[in-house]
Every structure is written in C-alpha cells, then in structure tokens.
XYZ file of C-alpha atoms in Angstrom:
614
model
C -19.469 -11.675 12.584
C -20.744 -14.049 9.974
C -21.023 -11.278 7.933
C -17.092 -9.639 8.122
C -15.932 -13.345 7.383
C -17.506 -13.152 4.217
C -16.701 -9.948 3.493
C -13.202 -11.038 4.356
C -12.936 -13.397 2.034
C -13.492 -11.690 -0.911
C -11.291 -8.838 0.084
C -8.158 -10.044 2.401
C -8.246 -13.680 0.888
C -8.447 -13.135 -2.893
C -4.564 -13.166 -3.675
C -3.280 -16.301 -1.400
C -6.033 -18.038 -2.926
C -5.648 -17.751 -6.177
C -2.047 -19.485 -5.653
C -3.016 -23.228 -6.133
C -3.758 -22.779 -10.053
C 0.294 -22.185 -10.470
C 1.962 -22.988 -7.158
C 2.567 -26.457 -7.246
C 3.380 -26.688 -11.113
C 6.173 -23.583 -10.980
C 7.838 -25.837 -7.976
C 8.083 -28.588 -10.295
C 8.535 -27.309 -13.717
C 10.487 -23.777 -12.850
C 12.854 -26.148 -12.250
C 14.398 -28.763 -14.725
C 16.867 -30.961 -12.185
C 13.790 -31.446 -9.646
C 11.914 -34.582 -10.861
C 8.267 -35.259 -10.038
C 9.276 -39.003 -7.770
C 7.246 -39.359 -5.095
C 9.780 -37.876 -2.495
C 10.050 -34.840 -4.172
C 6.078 -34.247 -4.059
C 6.125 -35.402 -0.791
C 9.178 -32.775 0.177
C 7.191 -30.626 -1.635
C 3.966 -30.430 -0.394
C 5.586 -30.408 3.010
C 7.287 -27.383 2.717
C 4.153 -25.904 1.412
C 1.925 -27.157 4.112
C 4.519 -25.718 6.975
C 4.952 -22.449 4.858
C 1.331 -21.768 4.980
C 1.390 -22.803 9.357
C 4.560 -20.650 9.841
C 3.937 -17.429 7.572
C 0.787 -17.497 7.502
C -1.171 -19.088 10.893
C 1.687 -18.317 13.105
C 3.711 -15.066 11.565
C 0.844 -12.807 10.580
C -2.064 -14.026 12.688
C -0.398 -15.104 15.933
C 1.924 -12.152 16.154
C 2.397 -8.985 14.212
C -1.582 -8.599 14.101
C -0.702 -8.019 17.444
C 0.965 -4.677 16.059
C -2.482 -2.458 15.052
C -1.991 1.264 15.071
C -5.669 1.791 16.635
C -6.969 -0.767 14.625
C -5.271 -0.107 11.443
C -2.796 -2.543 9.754
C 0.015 -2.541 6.844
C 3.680 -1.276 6.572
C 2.898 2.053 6.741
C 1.075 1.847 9.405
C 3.698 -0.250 11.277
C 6.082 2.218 10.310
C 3.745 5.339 11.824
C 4.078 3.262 15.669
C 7.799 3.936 15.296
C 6.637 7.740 14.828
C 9.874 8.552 13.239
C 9.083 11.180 11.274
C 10.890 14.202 13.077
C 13.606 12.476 13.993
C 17.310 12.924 13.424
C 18.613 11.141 10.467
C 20.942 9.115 12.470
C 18.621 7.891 14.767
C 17.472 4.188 14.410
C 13.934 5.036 14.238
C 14.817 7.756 11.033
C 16.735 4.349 9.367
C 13.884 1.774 10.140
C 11.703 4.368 8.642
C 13.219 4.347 5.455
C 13.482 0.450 5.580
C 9.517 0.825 6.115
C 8.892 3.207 3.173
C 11.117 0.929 0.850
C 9.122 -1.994 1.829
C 5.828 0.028 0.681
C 7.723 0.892 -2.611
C 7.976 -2.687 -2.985
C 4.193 -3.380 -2.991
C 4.079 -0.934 -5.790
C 6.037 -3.975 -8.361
C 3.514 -6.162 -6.167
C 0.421 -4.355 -7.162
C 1.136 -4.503 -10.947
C 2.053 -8.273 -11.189
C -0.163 -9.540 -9.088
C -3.108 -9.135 -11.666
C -1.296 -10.291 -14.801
C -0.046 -13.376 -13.262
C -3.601 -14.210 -11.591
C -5.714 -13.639 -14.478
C -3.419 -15.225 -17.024
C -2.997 -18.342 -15.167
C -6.580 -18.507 -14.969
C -7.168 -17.763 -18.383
C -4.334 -20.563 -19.497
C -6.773 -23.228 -18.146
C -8.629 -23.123 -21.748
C -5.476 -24.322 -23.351
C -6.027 -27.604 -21.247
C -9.652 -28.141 -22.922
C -8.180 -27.272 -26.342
C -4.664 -25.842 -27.835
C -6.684 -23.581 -30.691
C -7.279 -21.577 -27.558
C -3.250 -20.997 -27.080
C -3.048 -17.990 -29.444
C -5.513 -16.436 -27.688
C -4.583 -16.397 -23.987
C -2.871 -13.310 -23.852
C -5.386 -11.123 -26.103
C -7.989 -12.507 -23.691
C -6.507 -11.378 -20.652
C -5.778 -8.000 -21.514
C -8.995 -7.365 -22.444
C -10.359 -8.298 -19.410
C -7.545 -6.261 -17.219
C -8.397 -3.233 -19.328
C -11.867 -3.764 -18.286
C -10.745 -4.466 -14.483
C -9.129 -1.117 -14.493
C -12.245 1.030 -16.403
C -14.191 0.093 -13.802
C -12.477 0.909 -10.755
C -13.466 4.673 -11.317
C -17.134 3.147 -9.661
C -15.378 1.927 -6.555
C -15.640 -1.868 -5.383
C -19.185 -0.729 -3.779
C -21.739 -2.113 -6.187
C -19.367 -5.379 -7.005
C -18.043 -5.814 -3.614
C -21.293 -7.892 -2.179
C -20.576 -10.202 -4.624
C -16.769 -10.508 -3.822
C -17.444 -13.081 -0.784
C -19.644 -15.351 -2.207
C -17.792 -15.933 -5.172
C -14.513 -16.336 -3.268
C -16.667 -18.607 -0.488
C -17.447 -20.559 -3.630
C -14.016 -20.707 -5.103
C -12.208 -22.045 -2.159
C -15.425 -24.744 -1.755
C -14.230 -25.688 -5.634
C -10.809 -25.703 -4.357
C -11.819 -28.080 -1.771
C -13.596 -30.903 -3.897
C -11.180 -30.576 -6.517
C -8.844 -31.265 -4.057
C -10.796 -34.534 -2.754
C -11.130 -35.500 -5.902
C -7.329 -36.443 -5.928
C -6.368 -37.428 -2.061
C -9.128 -40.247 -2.939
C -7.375 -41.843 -5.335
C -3.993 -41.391 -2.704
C -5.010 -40.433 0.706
C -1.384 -41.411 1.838
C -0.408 -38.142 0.474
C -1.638 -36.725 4.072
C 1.930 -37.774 4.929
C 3.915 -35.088 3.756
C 2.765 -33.045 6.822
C 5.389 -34.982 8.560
C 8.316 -32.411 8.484
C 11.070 -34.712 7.954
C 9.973 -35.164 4.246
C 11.091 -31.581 3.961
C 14.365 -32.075 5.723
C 14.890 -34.989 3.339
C 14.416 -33.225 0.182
C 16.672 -30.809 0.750
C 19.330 -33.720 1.517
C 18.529 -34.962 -1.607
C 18.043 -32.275 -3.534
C 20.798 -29.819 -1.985
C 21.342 -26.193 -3.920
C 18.128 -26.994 -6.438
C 15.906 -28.193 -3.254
C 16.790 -25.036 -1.867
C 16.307 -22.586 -5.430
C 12.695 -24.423 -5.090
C 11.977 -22.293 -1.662
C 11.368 -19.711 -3.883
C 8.657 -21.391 -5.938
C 7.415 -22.846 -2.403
C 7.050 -19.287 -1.786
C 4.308 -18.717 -4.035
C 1.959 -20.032 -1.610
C 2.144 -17.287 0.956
C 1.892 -14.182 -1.225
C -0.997 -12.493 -0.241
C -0.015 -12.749 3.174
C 0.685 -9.060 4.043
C -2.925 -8.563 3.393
C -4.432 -10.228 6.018
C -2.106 -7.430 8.075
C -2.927 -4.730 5.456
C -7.035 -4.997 5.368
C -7.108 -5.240 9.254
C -8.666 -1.856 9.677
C -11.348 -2.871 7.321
C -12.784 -6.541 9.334
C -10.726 -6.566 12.596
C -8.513 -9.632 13.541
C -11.316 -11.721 14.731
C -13.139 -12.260 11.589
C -9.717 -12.264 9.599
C -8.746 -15.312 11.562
C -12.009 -17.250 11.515
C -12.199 -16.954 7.859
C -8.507 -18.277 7.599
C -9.051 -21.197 9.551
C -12.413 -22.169 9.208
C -12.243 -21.807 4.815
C -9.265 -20.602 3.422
C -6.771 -23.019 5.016
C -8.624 -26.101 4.453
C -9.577 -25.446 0.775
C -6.062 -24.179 0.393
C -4.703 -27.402 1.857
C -7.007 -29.740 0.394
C -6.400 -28.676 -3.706
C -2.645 -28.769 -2.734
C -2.576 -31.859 -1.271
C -5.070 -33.452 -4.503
C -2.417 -31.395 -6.909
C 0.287 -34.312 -5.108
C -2.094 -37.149 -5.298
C -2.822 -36.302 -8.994
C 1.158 -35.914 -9.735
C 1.973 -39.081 -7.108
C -0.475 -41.106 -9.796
C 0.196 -39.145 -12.828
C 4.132 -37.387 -12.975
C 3.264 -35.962 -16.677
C 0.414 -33.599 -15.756
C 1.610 -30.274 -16.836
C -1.051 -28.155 -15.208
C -2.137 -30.407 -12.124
C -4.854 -27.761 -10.977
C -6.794 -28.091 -13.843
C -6.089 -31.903 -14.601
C -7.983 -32.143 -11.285
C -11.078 -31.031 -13.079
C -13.211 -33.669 -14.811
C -13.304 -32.679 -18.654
C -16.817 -31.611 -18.556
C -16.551 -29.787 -15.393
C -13.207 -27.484 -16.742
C -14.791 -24.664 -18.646
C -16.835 -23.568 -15.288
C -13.586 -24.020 -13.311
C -11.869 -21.579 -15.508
C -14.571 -19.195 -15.556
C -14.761 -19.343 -11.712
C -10.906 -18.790 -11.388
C -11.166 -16.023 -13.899
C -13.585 -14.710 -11.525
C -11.667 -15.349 -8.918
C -8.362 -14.099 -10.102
C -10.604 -10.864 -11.141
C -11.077 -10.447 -7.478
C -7.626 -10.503 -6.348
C -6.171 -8.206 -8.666
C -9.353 -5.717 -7.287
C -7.955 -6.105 -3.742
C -3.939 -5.516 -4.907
C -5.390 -2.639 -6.649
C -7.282 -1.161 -4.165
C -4.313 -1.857 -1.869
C -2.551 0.207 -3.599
C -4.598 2.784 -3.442
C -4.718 2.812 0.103
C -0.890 2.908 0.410
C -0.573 5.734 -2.220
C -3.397 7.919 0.113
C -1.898 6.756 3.407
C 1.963 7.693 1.774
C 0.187 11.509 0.567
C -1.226 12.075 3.882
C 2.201 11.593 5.616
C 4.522 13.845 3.079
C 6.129 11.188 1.821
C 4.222 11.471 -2.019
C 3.104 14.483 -3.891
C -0.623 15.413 -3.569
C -2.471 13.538 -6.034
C -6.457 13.793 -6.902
C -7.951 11.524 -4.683
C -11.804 10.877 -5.145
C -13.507 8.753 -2.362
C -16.135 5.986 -4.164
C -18.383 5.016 -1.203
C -20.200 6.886 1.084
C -19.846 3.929 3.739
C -16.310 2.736 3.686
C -13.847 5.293 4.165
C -10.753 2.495 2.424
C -12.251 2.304 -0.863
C -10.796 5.335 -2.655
C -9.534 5.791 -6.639
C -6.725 7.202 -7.711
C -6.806 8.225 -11.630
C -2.907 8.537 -12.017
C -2.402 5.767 -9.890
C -5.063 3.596 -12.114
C -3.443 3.991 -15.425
C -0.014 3.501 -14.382
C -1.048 0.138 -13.178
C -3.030 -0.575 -16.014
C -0.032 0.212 -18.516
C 2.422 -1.763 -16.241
C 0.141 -4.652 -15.927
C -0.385 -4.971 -19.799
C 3.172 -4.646 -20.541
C 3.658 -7.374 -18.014
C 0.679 -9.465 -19.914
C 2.844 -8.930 -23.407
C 6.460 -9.130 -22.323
C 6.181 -12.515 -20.448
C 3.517 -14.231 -22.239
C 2.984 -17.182 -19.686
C 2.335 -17.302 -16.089
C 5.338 -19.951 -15.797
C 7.654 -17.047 -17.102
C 5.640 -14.244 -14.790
C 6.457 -16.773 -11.635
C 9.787 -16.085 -12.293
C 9.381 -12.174 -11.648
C 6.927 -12.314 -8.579
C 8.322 -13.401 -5.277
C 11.269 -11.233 -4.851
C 9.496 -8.073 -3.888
C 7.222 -9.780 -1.454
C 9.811 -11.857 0.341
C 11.924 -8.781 0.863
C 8.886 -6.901 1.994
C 7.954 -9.835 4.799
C 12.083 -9.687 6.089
C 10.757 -5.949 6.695
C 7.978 -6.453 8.162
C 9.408 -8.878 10.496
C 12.110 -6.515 11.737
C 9.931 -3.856 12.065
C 7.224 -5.261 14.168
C 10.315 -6.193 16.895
C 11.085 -2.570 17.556
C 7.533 -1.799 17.992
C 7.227 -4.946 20.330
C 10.913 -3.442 21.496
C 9.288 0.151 22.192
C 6.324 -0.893 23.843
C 7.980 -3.077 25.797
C 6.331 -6.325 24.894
C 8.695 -9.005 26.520
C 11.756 -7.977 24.751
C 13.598 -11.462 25.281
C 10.496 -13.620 24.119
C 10.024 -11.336 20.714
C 13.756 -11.615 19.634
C 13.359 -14.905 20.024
C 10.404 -15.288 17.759
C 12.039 -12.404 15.794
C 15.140 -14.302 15.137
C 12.964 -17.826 14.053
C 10.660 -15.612 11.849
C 13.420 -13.694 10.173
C 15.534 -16.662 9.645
C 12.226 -18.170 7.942
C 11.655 -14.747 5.251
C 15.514 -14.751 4.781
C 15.544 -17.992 3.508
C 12.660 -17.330 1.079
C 14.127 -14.268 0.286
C 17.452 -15.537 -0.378
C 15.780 -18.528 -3.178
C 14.019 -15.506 -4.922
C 17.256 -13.256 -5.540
C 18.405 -16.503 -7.853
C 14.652 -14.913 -9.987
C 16.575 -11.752 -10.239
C 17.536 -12.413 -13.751
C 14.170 -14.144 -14.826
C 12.428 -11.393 -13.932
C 13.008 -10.407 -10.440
C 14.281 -7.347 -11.133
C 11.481 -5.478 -12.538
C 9.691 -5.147 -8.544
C 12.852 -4.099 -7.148
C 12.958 -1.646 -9.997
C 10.226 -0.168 -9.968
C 10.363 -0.213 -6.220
C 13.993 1.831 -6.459
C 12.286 4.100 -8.711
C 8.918 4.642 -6.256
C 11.258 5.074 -2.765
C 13.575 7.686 -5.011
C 10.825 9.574 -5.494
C 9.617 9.465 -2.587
C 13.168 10.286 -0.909
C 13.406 13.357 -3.596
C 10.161 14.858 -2.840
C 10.539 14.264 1.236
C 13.729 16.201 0.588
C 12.645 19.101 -1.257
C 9.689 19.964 0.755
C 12.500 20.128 3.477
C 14.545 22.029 1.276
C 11.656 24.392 0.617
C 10.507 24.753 4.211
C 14.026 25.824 4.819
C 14.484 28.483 2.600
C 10.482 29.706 3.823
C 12.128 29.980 7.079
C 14.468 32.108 6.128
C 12.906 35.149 5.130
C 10.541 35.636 7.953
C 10.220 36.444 11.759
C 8.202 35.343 14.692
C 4.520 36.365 15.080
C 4.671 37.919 17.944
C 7.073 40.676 16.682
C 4.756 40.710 13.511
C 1.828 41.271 15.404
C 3.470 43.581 17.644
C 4.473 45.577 14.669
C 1.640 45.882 13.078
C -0.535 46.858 16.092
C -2.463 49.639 14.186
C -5.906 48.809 13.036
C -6.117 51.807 10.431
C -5.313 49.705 7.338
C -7.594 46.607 8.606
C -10.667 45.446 6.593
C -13.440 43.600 7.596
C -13.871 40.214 6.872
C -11.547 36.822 7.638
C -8.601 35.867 5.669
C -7.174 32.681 6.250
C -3.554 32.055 5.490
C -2.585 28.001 4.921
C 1.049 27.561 6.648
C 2.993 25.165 8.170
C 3.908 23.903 11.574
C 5.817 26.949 12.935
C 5.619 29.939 14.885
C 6.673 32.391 12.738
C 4.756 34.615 10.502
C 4.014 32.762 7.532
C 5.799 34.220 4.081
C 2.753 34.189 2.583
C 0.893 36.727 5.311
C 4.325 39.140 4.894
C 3.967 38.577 0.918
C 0.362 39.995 1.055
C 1.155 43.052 3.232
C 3.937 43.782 1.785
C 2.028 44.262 -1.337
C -1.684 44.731 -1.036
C -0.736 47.002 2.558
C -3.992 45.786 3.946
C -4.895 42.965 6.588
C -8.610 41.433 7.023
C -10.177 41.786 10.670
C -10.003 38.456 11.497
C -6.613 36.565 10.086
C -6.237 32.871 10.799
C -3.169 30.735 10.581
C -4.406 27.457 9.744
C -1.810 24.250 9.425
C -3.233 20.796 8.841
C -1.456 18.149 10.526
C -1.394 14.571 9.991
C -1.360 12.533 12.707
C 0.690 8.946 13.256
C -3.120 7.140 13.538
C -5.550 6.225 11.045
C -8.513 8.109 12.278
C -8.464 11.602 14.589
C -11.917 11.505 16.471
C -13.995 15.133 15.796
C -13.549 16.226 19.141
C -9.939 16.086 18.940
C -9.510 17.128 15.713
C -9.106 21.063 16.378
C -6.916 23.664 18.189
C -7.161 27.341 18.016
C -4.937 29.583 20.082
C -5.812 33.502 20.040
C -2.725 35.994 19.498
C -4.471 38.568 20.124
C -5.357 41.695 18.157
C -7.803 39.372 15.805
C -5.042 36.932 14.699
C -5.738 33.375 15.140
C -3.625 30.130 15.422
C -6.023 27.293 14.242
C -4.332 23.298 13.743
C -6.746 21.016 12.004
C -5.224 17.216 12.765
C -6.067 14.792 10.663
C -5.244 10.358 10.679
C -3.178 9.080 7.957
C -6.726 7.675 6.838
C -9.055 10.519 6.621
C -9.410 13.729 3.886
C -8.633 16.720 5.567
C -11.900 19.434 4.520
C -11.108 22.967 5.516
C -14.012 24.334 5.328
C -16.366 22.028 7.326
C -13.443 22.259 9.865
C -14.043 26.071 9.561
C -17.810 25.428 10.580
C -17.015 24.212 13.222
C -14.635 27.026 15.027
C -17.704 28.310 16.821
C -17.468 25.687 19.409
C -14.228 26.672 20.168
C -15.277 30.578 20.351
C -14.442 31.599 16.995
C -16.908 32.689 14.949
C -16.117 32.118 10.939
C -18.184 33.140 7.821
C -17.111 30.852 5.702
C -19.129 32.068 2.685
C -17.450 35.845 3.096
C -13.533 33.369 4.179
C -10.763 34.272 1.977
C -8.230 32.191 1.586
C -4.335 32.845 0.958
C -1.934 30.254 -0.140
C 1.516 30.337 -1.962
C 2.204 29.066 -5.870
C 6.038 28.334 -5.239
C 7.886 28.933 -8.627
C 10.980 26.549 -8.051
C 14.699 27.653 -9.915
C 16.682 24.532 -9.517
C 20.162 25.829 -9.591
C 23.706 24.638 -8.327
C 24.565 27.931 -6.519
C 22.328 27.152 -3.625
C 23.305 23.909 -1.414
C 20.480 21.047 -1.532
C 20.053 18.139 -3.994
C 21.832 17.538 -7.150
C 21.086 19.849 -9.921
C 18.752 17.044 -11.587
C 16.688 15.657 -8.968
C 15.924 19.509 -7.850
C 14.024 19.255 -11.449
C 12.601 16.306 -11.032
C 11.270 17.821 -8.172
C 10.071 20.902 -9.213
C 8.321 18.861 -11.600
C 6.983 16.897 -9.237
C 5.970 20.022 -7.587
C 4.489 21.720 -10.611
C 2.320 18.645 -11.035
C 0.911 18.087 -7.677
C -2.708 18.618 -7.175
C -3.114 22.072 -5.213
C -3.621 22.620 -2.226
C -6.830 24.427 -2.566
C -8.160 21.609 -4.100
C -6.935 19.068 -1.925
C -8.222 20.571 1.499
C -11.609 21.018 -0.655
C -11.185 24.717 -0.516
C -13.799 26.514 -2.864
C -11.778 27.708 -5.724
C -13.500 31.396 -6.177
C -12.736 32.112 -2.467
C -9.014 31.407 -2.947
C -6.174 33.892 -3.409
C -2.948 33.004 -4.329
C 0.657 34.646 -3.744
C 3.846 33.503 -5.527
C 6.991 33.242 -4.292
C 10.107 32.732 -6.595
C 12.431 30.103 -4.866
C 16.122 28.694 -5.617
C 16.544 25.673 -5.207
C-alpha cells in the first residue's frame, strides 16, 4: 500500500498540484476590480479551501469513484457502464453517449494546455530572482517541452520510479513554504469559515462571481484521480489525497493569503514565499514538478485515444505498448506530435501563464458538469438509491455549473481554443462512427447468409488444403470478402474461419473468456475473439490457442483474407455530405491496417478490394 501511494502521487497528483504556483495570483490579478483587502483574501481562500472539500474530497472520492467499470475509471469508461453503443439514436443512453464522447474530446484541449501552462509558470519563477531572465522564459520552456515529448517514445518506465518521490518532495516544499507565511498570520486559518465566501460575493457581486472561474484553477486535475483508478485502486488514491496532497495543498494556499494579508503588492505570492536564497531550487523543483504533470496529461491522453480506437469511435492508429509490466503506459506517435505542435504554439501565442489561465478552465469545467450527469444514470441503472443520488446529483451539478458558467466569461481570452479543438476531435469522431456504419451497410448489401453459402457450395472438389481465415464483422452472413475470393480465385482452403474481434464494454476480458468458436459444418468455422477496451487484440496468439476449444490451427501454414475498401465519395448515394464522406475516406485511407493492428504477420496476409460509393 505504501508503495501505490507513492506511485500515486507522481502519477494521479501531478496536475492539481502544480496549481498553487498560479492559482491564487490569477484570482487576484485576472481580475482588475477585485482588490487584494483582507476580505477579499479571506473570501478567497475560502472558496478555494471548500472547492478543494466539495470537488475534490467529496465529488470524486466520496462518490463517482463509486462508478468503476471493473476497476477501471475515466469518461470513457463511465460512458461504456451505460453500454450504449447499439442503441437507437433516440434512446437516452445513444444521447448521454455522445455527451460522454464530447466530454473526452474535451480532454483533448486539456491535454495540450495543461503542459504549457505548468511548465511556464514554473519557469516564470526566474523572473522573480532577476528580470534579465524575462526574455528568456518562453525559449526556455519550449525547449524543455520539446524534450518532454522526445522522450515519451521510451515510455514513463525508466522515469516513472522517480515520479513519486519528487512529487512526495514537492508537496513537502509546498507545505513549509506554506508555514513559512501562516506564521507570520496564523489568523488566516479563518477563511475556512464559509461565510467569508458568502460575504465576498455580497461584496463583490458579478466580479466575485467572474472570480469562480479563477477559483477553479484549484481543482483541475481532478478527473484524474477518477481517470488513473485502474492503475492504484481507490484505496491508495484516497490515502495519498488526504494524508499529503490536501495538506500541502492547503497549507501553501493558506501562506499565499498570509503573505498577501501582510504584503498586498506581491505579484507572484508562490514564489515571494521562498526566501531569496532558497528560490532557484524552488523553481527547479516546480520545473520538475510541472515536468511531471504534463507526463501524466500526456499519457492520459494516450490512454483515452487507445480506449476511443478500441471502441470504433477513432480510426486505428499505430499503437506501440512501452512496458512490459503496465499494460496503461502506451505511445502514440501521431498522437505525440500533435500535442507537441499544439503545446508550442500555445507556449508562443500566449506568452505568460497569466494570459494561458485565461484559456484553461473552460474545457474542464464543462467536462466535470458531464461527468456529474453521467455518473447519475449509472447510479440510476444500477439502481443505487435513486432519490439519495439526485439529490447529491442536483448539489454537485449546481456546484460544476457554477464554475462552468464563470469560465464561459474566458471564452474570449482564450477559452475557445479547448472547445475548439474539442468540436473538431468529437466531429471526427462522429464522421468516422458514421462512415464505418455507412460502410457496414453497403457490405451488407451485397451478400447472403452462411448457411445458404455453405449449403451452396457443399462440393469439396475445388477445396485446398490448408486454413484461410477471413477477418469480418459481427454478422451472420457470408462475409464479402469470402464471396470476393471465390468469385475470383474459384477455390476455398479446407479449413475457413470467420474470425470477428469484438470489443467488449470492460477494460480487461479474462483468457478464459476471451474466445468462441461455433462449427458450421463442412470445415467452416465461426471464431469471436473479445477483447476489453484496455487490451491489444493479437490474432495470432488467439489462433494458438483454438486447440483448447477443438480446433486445431497451423498458424505458420494460416492465410489470412481481409478487404482494402477503395471509398468513391459521391452525392448519388444517400449518407453524409459530399465533404465529410472525404474527410472520411481520408481518414480511412490513413488508418493503420488491420493486419497490422491485430499483429497479423504481413507475408501471411492476402488482401481483396472492394470498390465502394459512398
């Protein structure tokens, strides 16, 4: 256990806890008509302190951890317990799944500003020792997120034992930092007292409530603690919250107020808590730090992109697993360098963490109203006290809607570049979910059940020996691929298998329930590999394995068919617009093949093409 706590917190806690070096100074300074008196830092740091106990303690710990899909966490995991994928599109699962799959588009915008503003508020601290450093900030940090993003082709495995001692020692620096300035005003413990929150908004009105969004900045990195679940388990998640996180988080926020309650000038009150000679190591240890949690967004992100893949919602993209031991820590090349270019265009377009603040918040907030909405219907569909969890529904949502509703006023700072580039992720997604269907459709068409096939084709004079297996999916017709090859070649193997690979609404299928074959009789084989959301699907090992079920395969003498789809977007045939069909037979073109993405051996593989209008 002792163990997974660290672990923990240098995976799950590396984002939240970078959020003291700008929290408290965008609250103040974001805003020009909210002064630094005493009863605004008090207000303040009240709202903070109840933010972090509601969102965080009581939101995400206390109840939709409660939501695990067999252990696994995140939004598209929540979304797989509504298992609406087969649904009508009517239905109120179908529309909650698209709510879902828009909130993981929104962790996309997430993922790439995440890093920038972390590691250049980090890297900002040096203009506090010294302005010569000022023209340098931004060339700094974009050399070390291009170096962040080189490496992740290694995986997190040789750098990730270091990732909880570093972040056990950050929050410890948090901590006496934070000392450092309640001595000099321990009454600043008072603004737990809720009623300095209610007051600043009396006072304050419109531009107390504008500051929620600010506030706000405290609790992103939240969804991970739901997100990296699978990885620890709730019990260590939780200890590490409220045994280091929580009181190093609460202690620098509450010094931050002391400092500003004795000192209303200081500009950057995270680093004026530093003593001079102490504030080079504190920069290089939130450098570190921030380092750390842009590693976890990233690899976030690459666990959403796999997780979207596996359930049809992406195109399939080269995937290469980087640890032999932890199944979560994957790389994504296209995925890496899209990030990277985002990021760094972030890094040069807003020059400043203070003007980054104004972009980050939106996507989050909006993300945590979904979240909240969908873990009631799953506590609605499995029947969890339905009265008791709209109750805590309604308080939660109430809570996210109000954050949400102070970050839309970011929109034209800067908030509109996550929900951009979280339109642009869900379209695609929507355009590829609905050409596959499209295509699947028109597959459909030209073919007839199996049985009538098999029937059909009863004579065994133009068989060959050997074992051809034919990739299709879920139906129980003859694949277009197997009529293709006849039609042509006028010869069928001894042995034919119809092998689909199904992905399952779990993260993980266990081996022994991983495999179905159903004879047809006269050597033709019905074979369905099922796979978790989670795992790689590897045909051939899969293959190996048919003799426990009766079937004996060669796979060394296997050949394998599969179709090259040659898409004609045109207007004559009813489906999408003219424009997104070429956007998705780009898409298509693009994709990493399937052969390569079941791990099929390439000189064993066959392929058939079909011509298809769109």
């Amino acid at each position: 256990m002792p163990f997974l706590c660290l672990a923990a917190l240098g995976i799950v806690y590396g984002d939240i806890g970078t959020s003291p070096i700008y929290a408290l100074r965008e609250a103040f300074y974001a805003h020009a008509s909210i002064g630094t008196q005493a009863a605004n830092v008090y207000g303040v740091l009240s709202l903070m302190f109840w933010s972090l106990i509601i969102v965080i303690s009581v939101k995400y710990l206390s109840v939709v951890m409660r939501a695990s899909n067999n252990g696994e966490g995140g939004i598209i995991a929540l979304v797989a317990l509504l298992n609406p994928w087969k649904t009508e599109k009517t239905s109120r699962r179908y529309i909650l799944m698209l709510l879902g799959l828009f909130g993981a588009a929104l962790l996309y915008g997430d993922g790439t500003i995440t890093p920038a503003i972390s590691v250049l508020s980090a890297i900002e601290g040096l203009q506090v020792a010294t302005p010569a450093f000022k023209p340098y900030v931004v060339p700094i940090t974009i050399v070390i997120l291009i170096g962040l993003f080189l490496i992740q082709r290694r995986g997190t495995a040789a750098v990730g034992a270091f990732f909880g001692p570093v972040m056990l020692l950050w929050f410890a620096v948090l901590g006496v930092l934070g000392i450092g300035g309640i001595v000099h005003n321990p009454g600043v413990f008072a603004a737990i007292n809720p009623a300095y929150a209610v007051a600043f908004f009396a006072t304050n009105g419109f531009a107390g409530f504008l500051v929620m969004g600010t506030v706000f900045l405290v609790v992103t990195g939240g969804e991970a603690l739901y997100a990296d679940m699978g990885h620890f388990g709730i019990a260590p998640i939780r200890i590490a919250w409220f045994a280091v996180v929580l009181p190093g988080l609460l202690l620098n926020y509450f010094g931050q107020g002391a400092l500003m309650l004795s000192n209303p000038q200081a500009r950057q009150p995270f680093y004026d808590l530093a003593p001079h000679w102490a504030l080079y190591p504190v920069v290089l240890i939130a450098t570190l730090a921030t380092v750390i949690a842009s590693q976890a967004v990233i690899s976030g992100v690459f666990s959403l992109t796999r997780q979207a893949v596996q359930l049809g919602q992406l195109p399939r993209l080269r995937i290469i697993q980087t640890s032999r031991e932890s199944y979560g820590q994957v790389y994504i090349p296209m995925m890496n360098w899209i990030l990277m270019a985002a990021t760094i265009g972030l890094v040069i377009g807003f020059k400043s963490s203070d003007r980054l603040a104004s972009a980050y918040g939106v996507a989050v907030s909006l993300d945590m109203v979904i979240t909240t909405l969908l873990a009631f219907f799953v506590a609605r569909r499995w029947g969890w006290f339905p009265n008791i969890a709209a109750g805590i529904a309604l308080v939660l949502i109430v809570i996210d809607l109000s954050f949400f509703g102070a970050n839309i006023f970011k929109i034209p700072d800067g908030g509109w570049y996550p929900l951009l580039v979280a339109a642009l992720i869900f379209f695609i997604m929507a355009t590829w979910r609905t050409g596959r269907e499209l295509v699947g459709r028109h597959l459909d068409e030209d073919t007839e059940p199996m049985d009538e096939f098999i029937q059909a084709h009863a004579d065994d004079s133009f068989r060959v020996a050997g074992t051809a297996v034919f990739m299709t999916g879920a139906t129980r017709k003859t694949p277009p691929m197997l009529l293709h090859h006849l039609r042509h070649n006028k010869v069928l193997h001894a042995q034919v298998i119809l092998l689909t690979v199904h992905t399952r609404d779990v993260p993980r299928v266990p081996a022994a329930e991983r495999m179905e074959i159903e004879d047809l009789g006269r050597g033709f084989y019905r074979m369905q590999l099922y796979y978790g959301f989670m795992q790689t699907a590897n045909v051939p090992v899969a293959l190996r394995f048919a003799r426990e079920y009766g079937l004996e395969v060669d796979v060394e003498e296997t050949t394998y068919y599969v179709g090259r789809e040659t898409l004609i977007p045109t207007a004559e045939v009813p489906g999408m617009m003219v424009w997104r069909e070429r956007l998705f037979a780009y898409m298509s073109r693009n994709a990493m093949p399937a052969t390569a993405y079941y791990l099929i051996p390439s000189d064993r593989v066959v392929e058939l093409g079909l011509q298809i209008e769109l």
